[in-house]
Each structure stands twice: as C-alpha cells, then as structure tokens.
Amino acid sequence: MNKIIYNKDNIIKEYTEGIESHIYYYNNNGNIVFFKCFKNEIQIDKDETILITDDVLENKRKKIEIIKDSSCFSDEVDILDLVYDKDGRFIGYTMKIDSLTTAKDISKRKMKIDILKQLKDKVLKFNENNIYIGDFNHNNILICGDRIKLCDLDNFRIGNLDFDTKSLSQNTYLKKGGKIDNIDNYCYNLFTICYLGNIFNPYVWQYIRMNGLPRILDTKENRKYIDEMLRCKNKEKKYLIDNTRKIIF
C-alpha cells in the first residue's frame, strides 16, 4: 500500500471533525482527496480524555491494510494512501471523495427504508466474513446515487483486530454480556429505530419504554424481538426492518 508524508501546506480546508479525527480536503500531487487525520486524544467530556496510543494507531493501520486488499470492502469508500508524519509515525490515510451527501441528509421515509435495507445487506456480508461495523452512524453512510457506501472503516472490528472506539450501543450490549457475533444485529436494530423515529441514540431505550416502537416498526414480531434485545437474549438474528407496517408514504 502506498505511503505518503504529510505536508501541512497541502491541506486546503477542513471538511468535518469527528470524535477521533479531523477530515480535510487535501491536495495530493494535484488530486483533491479526503485526508483523515487521527487526533492525539479523544475528548469524552470536559473532565475526561482518552489518549490515542501508538498501539491504537497500529491497530488501525493493520485494518486499513486489510481493507485495501479485501473484496469485502470493494463497494465502500475507496481508501488510497497511508499518511505518515516526518518522523515516520502513522497519522491517518487518504480517501477518494465519493459523495458529500450522507444518510443524515435524507428525510423521506421511503428513502430511509431503502438505505436501511441496503445497510442490512452489508451487515450480512461483513458478518459472514468475521467483520463487524459496531457503530452505526448516519454520518458514515454516503449516498452515491441509488447506492450507499460506508466510511469510517478503520473503526470496524476485522477478525481479531478490535473496534478502537465504541458507541453507547456497543458498550451497553457488551456490558450486558452480549457476544461479538451478534453485536451488529443489536446495534443495527437500535440504529433502525433511531433513524426512522428521529430519536437521539442515547435516549432510544428510554423512548421505547415510554412510547413503544415508532409506528412504522410497531408490529407484533418487532415488539417481541425488542423485548429479547432489551434482555440481551437475541440469540437468533432478526432485523426490525423486515417487519414494517404497511403505511402509505
């Protein structure tokens, strides 16, 4: 995989900032690409930070090498080059700019359902290959015409290379004793509820207890399965998106 040395003069402007990285428009030999530059620390709240160690960066680098060579990721964002600083420390990578539209920008329910069905197909494919997405975030789902592509691939769990940062849904599931091979089923279903119900993820279980499922998902099958999920008894993988109510769009 090609390696390039970071040059601050090649940064055009910042595109966005995430929890663990900055993403910049970057001029790489005349080609404008995205450069994902990892932070040195993650701010959890005003009183807590997590340092990004060399071990974390090495975990990401190993995963990126696998992603670049694996056919499983051929339909996702195209990773281009590993980026190192002048001292030889791995600091990030470049990506092709496929789309600036994300699932967050979509408001029509019919389109949201189509996105979720495509996302489910990706979950099934990845899980069959011992790959887990974990953190389902609408900002990481790119809309490319009538298809979706995923980014933030470096934070997936690939084989024995673990997630680097975990979402609230992931932590909740694991603390309840949930198994890795079922983590995407749990987190994807919660994302489905949040995405179709316009619910802020940290409050999804509180919302469900007080209001039940969003109407489009409120079926007998889904109510039974969400109770199993609440108790982390969802041993059989089921997907709420497969049991939606027939509502006229």
mmCIF file of C-alpha atoms in Angstrom:
data_model
loop_
_atom_site.group_PDB
_atom_site.id
_atom_site.type_symbol
_atom_site.label_atom_id
_atom_site.label_comp_id
_atom_site.label_asym_id
_atom_site.label_seq_id
_atom_site.Cartn_x
_atom_site.Cartn_y
_atom_site.Cartn_z
ATOM 1 C CA MET A 1 0.000 0.000 0.000
ATOM 2 C CA ASN A 2 1.362 3.417 -0.937
ATOM 3 C CA LYS A 3 2.695 5.660 1.830
ATOM 4 C CA ILE A 4 2.931 9.445 1.698
ATOM 5 C CA ILE A 5 4.480 12.027 4.012
ATOM 6 C CA TYR A 6 2.109 14.598 5.460
ATOM 7 C CA ASN A 7 2.590 18.166 4.262
ATOM 8 C CA LYS A 8 0.542 20.795 6.085
ATOM 9 C CA ASP A 9 0.771 23.061 3.030
ATOM 10 C CA ASN A 10 -1.327 20.526 1.118
ATOM 11 C CA ILE A 11 -4.325 20.973 3.392
ATOM 12 C CA ILE A 12 -6.978 23.001 1.570
ATOM 13 C CA LYS A 13 -9.558 23.266 4.363
ATOM 14 C CA GLU A 14 -11.294 21.147 6.982
ATOM 15 C CA TYR A 15 -14.332 19.196 5.819
ATOM 16 C CA THR A 16 -15.528 17.910 9.181
ATOM 17 C CA GLU A 17 -14.406 16.877 12.655
ATOM 18 C CA GLY A 18 -15.286 13.598 14.324
ATOM 19 C CA ILE A 19 -14.687 12.221 17.792
ATOM 20 C CA GLU A 20 -11.326 10.706 16.917
ATOM 21 C CA SER A 21 -10.226 12.558 13.787
ATOM 22 C CA HIS A 22 -10.263 15.592 11.532
ATOM 23 C CA ILE A 23 -11.091 15.151 7.852
ATOM 24 C CA TYR A 24 -9.519 17.634 5.452
ATOM 25 C CA TYR A 25 -9.634 18.370 1.761
ATOM 26 C CA TYR A 26 -6.070 17.542 0.788
ATOM 27 C CA ASN A 27 -4.061 18.172 -2.379
ATOM 28 C CA ASN A 28 -2.097 15.023 -3.150
ATOM 29 C CA ASN A 29 0.001 15.717 -6.260
ATOM 30 C CA GLY A 30 -2.820 17.660 -7.885
ATOM 31 C CA ASN A 31 -5.578 15.234 -6.842
ATOM 32 C CA ILE A 32 -8.070 16.530 -4.300
ATOM 33 C CA VAL A 33 -8.826 13.803 -1.761
ATOM 34 C CA PHE A 34 -10.041 13.471 1.792
ATOM 35 C CA PHE A 35 -7.329 13.132 4.432
ATOM 36 C CA LYS A 36 -8.463 11.550 7.701
ATOM 37 C CA CYS A 37 -6.013 12.678 10.377
ATOM 38 C CA PHE A 38 -6.305 10.945 13.741
ATOM 39 C CA LYS A 39 -6.279 13.052 16.877
ATOM 40 C CA ASN A 40 -3.767 12.528 19.659
ATOM 41 C CA GLU A 41 -6.551 12.273 22.210
ATOM 42 C CA ILE A 42 -10.322 11.889 22.345
ATOM 43 C CA GLN A 43 -12.372 14.258 24.480
ATOM 44 C CA ILE A 44 -15.073 12.201 26.215
ATOM 45 C CA ASP A 45 -16.422 15.096 28.269
ATOM 46 C CA LYS A 46 -14.993 18.222 29.837
ATOM 47 C CA ASP A 47 -13.266 16.178 32.546
ATOM 48 C CA GLU A 48 -12.136 13.065 30.648
ATOM 49 C CA THR A 49 -9.852 12.450 27.691
ATOM 50 C CA ILE A 50 -8.515 9.233 26.174
ATOM 51 C CA LEU A 51 -5.028 9.226 24.672
ATOM 52 C CA ILE A 52 -4.611 7.711 21.216
ATOM 53 C CA THR A 53 -1.609 5.464 21.706
ATOM 54 C CA ASP A 54 0.729 4.009 19.119
ATOM 55 C CA ASP A 55 -0.972 0.650 19.733
ATOM 56 C CA VAL A 56 -4.324 2.119 18.705
ATOM 57 C CA LEU A 57 -2.809 3.633 15.567
ATOM 58 C CA GLU A 58 -1.114 0.333 14.730
ATOM 59 C CA ASN A 59 -4.440 -1.461 15.121
ATOM 60 C CA LYS A 60 -5.969 0.973 12.642
ATOM 61 C CA ARG A 61 -3.069 0.675 10.224
ATOM 62 C CA LYS A 62 -3.344 -3.118 10.162
ATOM 63 C CA LYS A 63 -7.068 -2.888 9.485
ATOM 64 C CA ILE A 64 -6.574 -0.382 6.678
ATOM 65 C CA GLU A 65 -4.072 -2.703 5.013
ATOM 66 C CA ILE A 66 -6.667 -5.498 5.135
ATOM 67 C CA ILE A 67 -9.451 -3.216 3.898
ATOM 68 C CA LYS A 68 -7.399 -2.127 0.906
ATOM 69 C CA ASP A 69 -6.821 -5.728 -0.197
ATOM 70 C CA SER A 70 -10.192 -7.276 0.724
ATOM 71 C CA SER A 71 -13.022 -7.746 -1.769
ATOM 72 C CA CYS A 72 -15.476 -7.373 1.148
ATOM 73 C CA PHE A 73 -14.830 -3.619 1.057
ATOM 74 C CA SER A 74 -14.944 -3.147 -2.721
ATOM 75 C CA ASP A 75 -18.320 -1.355 -2.538
ATOM 76 C CA GLU A 76 -17.300 1.033 0.254
ATOM 77 C CA VAL A 77 -15.311 4.268 0.301
ATOM 78 C CA ASP A 78 -12.025 3.870 -1.569
ATOM 79 C CA ILE A 79 -9.007 4.161 0.728
ATOM 80 C CA LEU A 80 -5.960 5.447 -1.173
ATOM 81 C CA ASP A 81 -2.748 6.049 0.811
ATOM 82 C CA LEU A 82 -1.381 5.678 4.319
ATOM 83 C CA VAL A 83 -0.125 9.013 5.693
ATOM 84 C CA TYR A 84 2.917 9.397 7.960
ATOM 85 C CA ASP A 85 4.476 12.427 9.608
ATOM 86 C CA LYS A 86 8.100 13.424 9.014
ATOM 87 C CA ASP A 87 9.203 11.273 11.974
ATOM 88 C CA GLY A 88 7.690 8.144 10.438
ATOM 89 C CA ARG A 89 4.616 7.960 12.699
ATOM 90 C CA PHE A 90 1.382 6.756 11.109
ATOM 91 C CA ILE A 91 -1.186 9.570 11.460
ATOM 92 C CA GLY A 92 -4.003 8.818 9.013
ATOM 93 C CA TYR A 93 -4.985 7.972 5.473
ATOM 94 C CA THR A 94 -6.456 9.464 2.316
ATOM 95 C CA MET A 95 -9.759 8.558 0.681
ATOM 96 C CA LYS A 96 -11.463 9.189 -2.605
ATOM 97 C CA ILE A 97 -14.229 11.799 -2.388
ATOM 98 C CA ASP A 98 -17.287 9.785 -3.461
ATOM 99 C CA SER A 99 -20.128 11.912 -2.106
ATOM 100 C CA LEU A 100 -20.814 14.770 0.288
ATOM 101 C CA THR A 101 -24.384 13.569 0.923
ATOM 102 C CA THR A 102 -24.922 11.278 3.895
ATOM 103 C CA ALA A 103 -27.888 9.399 5.328
ATOM 104 C CA LYS A 104 -28.278 12.275 7.790
ATOM 105 C CA ASP A 105 -29.379 14.478 4.877
ATOM 106 C CA ILE A 106 -32.264 12.159 3.936
ATOM 107 C CA SER A 107 -35.721 12.995 5.277
ATOM 108 C CA LYS A 108 -38.112 10.909 3.151
ATOM 109 C CA ARG A 109 -39.131 7.744 4.945
ATOM 110 C CA LYS A 110 -39.194 5.624 1.786
ATOM 111 C CA MET A 111 -35.583 6.552 1.065
ATOM 112 C CA LYS A 112 -34.608 5.876 4.674
ATOM 113 C CA ILE A 113 -36.095 2.383 4.462
ATOM 114 C CA ASP A 114 -34.170 1.705 1.251
ATOM 115 C CA ILE A 115 -30.947 2.869 2.937
ATOM 116 C CA LEU A 116 -31.606 0.585 5.901
ATOM 117 C CA LYS A 117 -32.255 -2.406 3.638
ATOM 118 C CA GLN A 118 -29.003 -1.804 1.767
ATOM 119 C CA LEU A 119 -27.217 -1.412 5.088
ATOM 120 C CA LYS A 120 -28.648 -4.723 6.308
ATOM 121 C CA ASP A 121 -27.242 -6.460 3.210
ATOM 122 C CA LYS A 122 -23.810 -5.058 4.053
ATOM 123 C CA VAL A 123 -24.129 -6.239 7.665
ATOM 124 C CA LEU A 124 -24.892 -9.777 6.480
ATOM 125 C CA LYS A 125 -21.949 -9.791 4.075
ATOM 126 C CA PHE A 126 -19.496 -8.410 6.623
ATOM 127 C CA ASN A 127 -20.619 -10.687 9.441
ATOM 128 C CA GLU A 128 -20.190 -13.755 7.235
ATOM 129 C CA ASN A 129 -16.546 -12.705 6.922
ATOM 130 C CA ASN A 130 -15.968 -12.037 10.645
ATOM 131 C CA ILE A 131 -16.217 -8.265 10.171
ATOM 132 C CA TYR A 132 -18.414 -6.108 12.413
ATOM 133 C CA ILE A 133 -19.461 -2.485 11.926
ATOM 134 C CA GLY A 134 -20.416 -1.806 15.546
ATOM 135 C CA ASP A 135 -21.027 1.928 15.385
ATOM 136 C CA PHE A 136 -23.950 2.675 13.058
ATOM 137 C CA ASN A 137 -23.922 6.398 12.383
ATOM 138 C CA HIS A 138 -25.849 8.176 9.624
ATOM 139 C CA ASN A 139 -22.850 10.456 9.054
ATOM 140 C CA ASN A 140 -20.834 7.401 7.974
ATOM 141 C CA ILE A 141 -23.311 6.299 5.290
ATOM 142 C CA LEU A 142 -22.610 8.035 1.987
ATOM 143 C CA ILE A 143 -25.364 8.394 -0.604
ATOM 144 C CA CYS A 144 -23.912 7.670 -4.045
ATOM 145 C CA GLY A 145 -26.807 7.817 -6.494
ATOM 146 C CA ASP A 146 -29.126 4.932 -5.632
ATOM 147 C CA ARG A 147 -26.428 3.091 -3.659
ATOM 148 C CA ILE A 148 -24.805 3.626 -0.299
ATOM 149 C CA LYS A 149 -21.151 3.402 0.677
ATOM 150 C CA LEU A 150 -19.751 3.164 4.184
ATOM 151 C CA CYS A 151 -16.845 5.137 5.576
ATOM 152 C CA ASP A 152 -15.075 5.172 8.976
ATOM 153 C CA LEU A 153 -13.967 1.668 8.014
ATOM 154 C CA ASP A 154 -10.904 1.851 10.256
ATOM 155 C CA ASN A 155 -13.147 1.600 13.317
ATOM 156 C CA PHE A 156 -14.728 -1.702 12.248
ATOM 157 C CA ARG A 157 -13.769 -4.936 14.007
ATOM 158 C CA ILE A 158 -11.949 -7.077 11.443
ATOM 159 C CA GLY A 159 -11.081 -10.598 12.578
ATOM 160 C CA ASN A 160 -9.193 -10.213 15.866
ATOM 161 C CA LEU A 161 -8.476 -6.518 15.268
ATOM 162 C CA ASP A 162 -10.954 -4.882 17.624
ATOM 163 C CA PHE A 163 -13.019 -1.695 17.473
ATOM 164 C CA ASP A 164 -10.911 1.299 18.511
ATOM 165 C CA THR A 165 -13.713 3.384 19.985
ATOM 166 C CA LYS A 166 -17.148 2.098 20.922
ATOM 167 C CA SER A 167 -20.545 3.775 20.749
ATOM 168 C CA LEU A 168 -23.046 3.801 23.605
ATOM 169 C CA SER A 169 -24.997 0.982 21.949
ATOM 170 C CA GLN A 170 -21.876 -1.174 21.663
ATOM 171 C CA ASN A 171 -20.861 -0.578 25.286
ATOM 172 C CA THR A 172 -24.380 -1.268 26.547
ATOM 173 C CA TYR A 173 -24.552 -4.536 24.630
ATOM 174 C CA LEU A 174 -21.127 -5.766 25.737
ATOM 175 C CA LYS A 175 -21.670 -4.807 29.389
ATOM 176 C CA LYS A 176 -24.810 -6.971 29.368
ATOM 177 C CA GLY A 177 -22.705 -9.925 28.276
ATOM 178 C CA GLY A 178 -23.595 -9.809 24.593
ATOM 179 C CA LYS A 179 -21.400 -11.752 22.188
ATOM 180 C CA ILE A 180 -19.401 -10.144 19.390
ATOM 181 C CA ASP A 181 -21.009 -12.226 16.657
ATOM 182 C CA ASN A 182 -24.378 -10.649 17.493
ATOM 183 C CA ILE A 183 -23.269 -7.068 18.149
ATOM 184 C CA ASP A 184 -24.194 -5.753 14.706
ATOM 185 C CA ASN A 185 -27.675 -7.208 14.930
ATOM 186 C CA TYR A 186 -28.217 -5.387 18.225
ATOM 187 C CA CYS A 187 -26.673 -2.069 17.139
ATOM 188 C CA TYR A 188 -28.213 -2.096 13.656
ATOM 189 C CA ASN A 189 -31.716 -2.594 15.078
ATOM 190 C CA LEU A 190 -31.267 0.283 17.518
ATOM 191 C CA PHE A 191 -29.991 2.438 14.654
ATOM 192 C CA THR A 192 -33.088 1.470 12.628
ATOM 193 C CA ILE A 193 -35.335 2.702 15.448
ATOM 194 C CA CYS A 194 -33.377 5.941 15.822
ATOM 195 C CA TYR A 195 -33.200 6.623 12.091
ATOM 196 C CA LEU A 196 -36.885 6.026 11.341
ATOM 197 C CA GLY A 197 -38.115 7.569 14.582
ATOM 198 C CA ASN A 198 -35.751 10.591 14.585
ATOM 199 C CA ILE A 199 -34.578 9.583 18.055
ATOM 200 C CA PHE A 200 -31.286 10.626 19.627
ATOM 201 C CA ASN A 201 -29.384 7.376 20.226
ATOM 202 C CA PRO A 202 -28.541 7.850 23.948
ATOM 203 C CA TYR A 203 -32.276 8.025 24.701
ATOM 204 C CA VAL A 204 -33.504 5.203 22.468
ATOM 205 C CA TRP A 205 -34.248 2.690 25.229
ATOM 206 C CA GLN A 206 -35.946 5.363 27.330
ATOM 207 C CA TYR A 207 -38.046 6.287 24.298
ATOM 208 C CA ILE A 208 -39.030 2.661 23.666
ATOM 209 C CA ARG A 209 -40.051 2.110 27.300
ATOM 210 C CA MET A 210 -42.189 5.256 27.332
ATOM 211 C CA ASN A 211 -43.589 5.286 23.784
ATOM 212 C CA GLY A 212 -43.005 1.880 22.250
ATOM 213 C CA LEU A 213 -41.584 1.466 18.773
ATOM 214 C CA PRO A 214 -42.012 4.096 16.040
ATOM 215 C CA ARG A 215 -45.291 3.366 14.220
ATOM 216 C CA ILE A 216 -43.644 2.067 11.043
ATOM 217 C CA LEU A 217 -41.849 -0.604 13.130
ATOM 218 C CA ASP A 218 -44.630 -1.304 15.631
ATOM 219 C CA THR A 219 -45.547 -4.887 14.768
ATOM 220 C CA LYS A 220 -46.116 -7.976 16.913
ATOM 221 C CA GLU A 221 -42.877 -9.574 15.662
ATOM 222 C CA ASN A 222 -40.816 -6.460 16.368
ATOM 223 C CA ARG A 223 -42.289 -5.888 19.823
ATOM 224 C CA LYS A 224 -41.349 -9.450 20.788
ATOM 225 C CA TYR A 225 -37.838 -9.115 19.438
ATOM 226 C CA ILE A 226 -37.153 -5.741 21.020
ATOM 227 C CA ASP A 227 -38.015 -7.311 24.391
ATOM 228 C CA GLU A 228 -35.413 -10.018 23.714
ATOM 229 C CA MET A 229 -32.887 -7.319 22.791
ATOM 230 C CA LEU A 230 -33.595 -5.417 25.986
ATOM 231 C CA ARG A 231 -32.585 -8.503 27.943
ATOM 232 C CA CYS A 232 -29.733 -9.317 25.503
ATOM 233 C CA LYS A 233 -31.478 -12.619 24.745
ATOM 234 C CA ASN A 234 -31.450 -12.021 20.986
ATOM 235 C CA LYS A 235 -29.564 -15.200 20.112
ATOM 236 C CA GLU A 236 -31.347 -15.541 16.780
ATOM 237 C CA LYS A 237 -30.544 -12.697 14.414
ATOM 238 C CA LYS A 238 -33.648 -10.826 13.333
ATOM 239 C CA TYR A 239 -33.991 -7.408 11.742
ATOM 240 C CA LEU A 240 -36.758 -4.959 12.579
ATOM 241 C CA ILE A 241 -36.663 -3.574 9.041
ATOM 242 C CA ASP A 242 -38.014 -6.943 7.790
ATOM 243 C CA ASN A 243 -41.274 -6.438 9.701
ATOM 244 C CA THR A 244 -42.573 -2.956 8.956
ATOM 245 C CA ARG A 245 -46.180 -1.812 8.936
ATOM 246 C CA LYS A 246 -47.821 -1.144 5.586
ATOM 247 C CA ILE A 247 -48.059 2.629 5.682
ATOM 248 C CA ILE A 248 -48.712 4.801 2.652
ATOM 249 C CA PHE A 249 -45.744 7.063 2.032
#
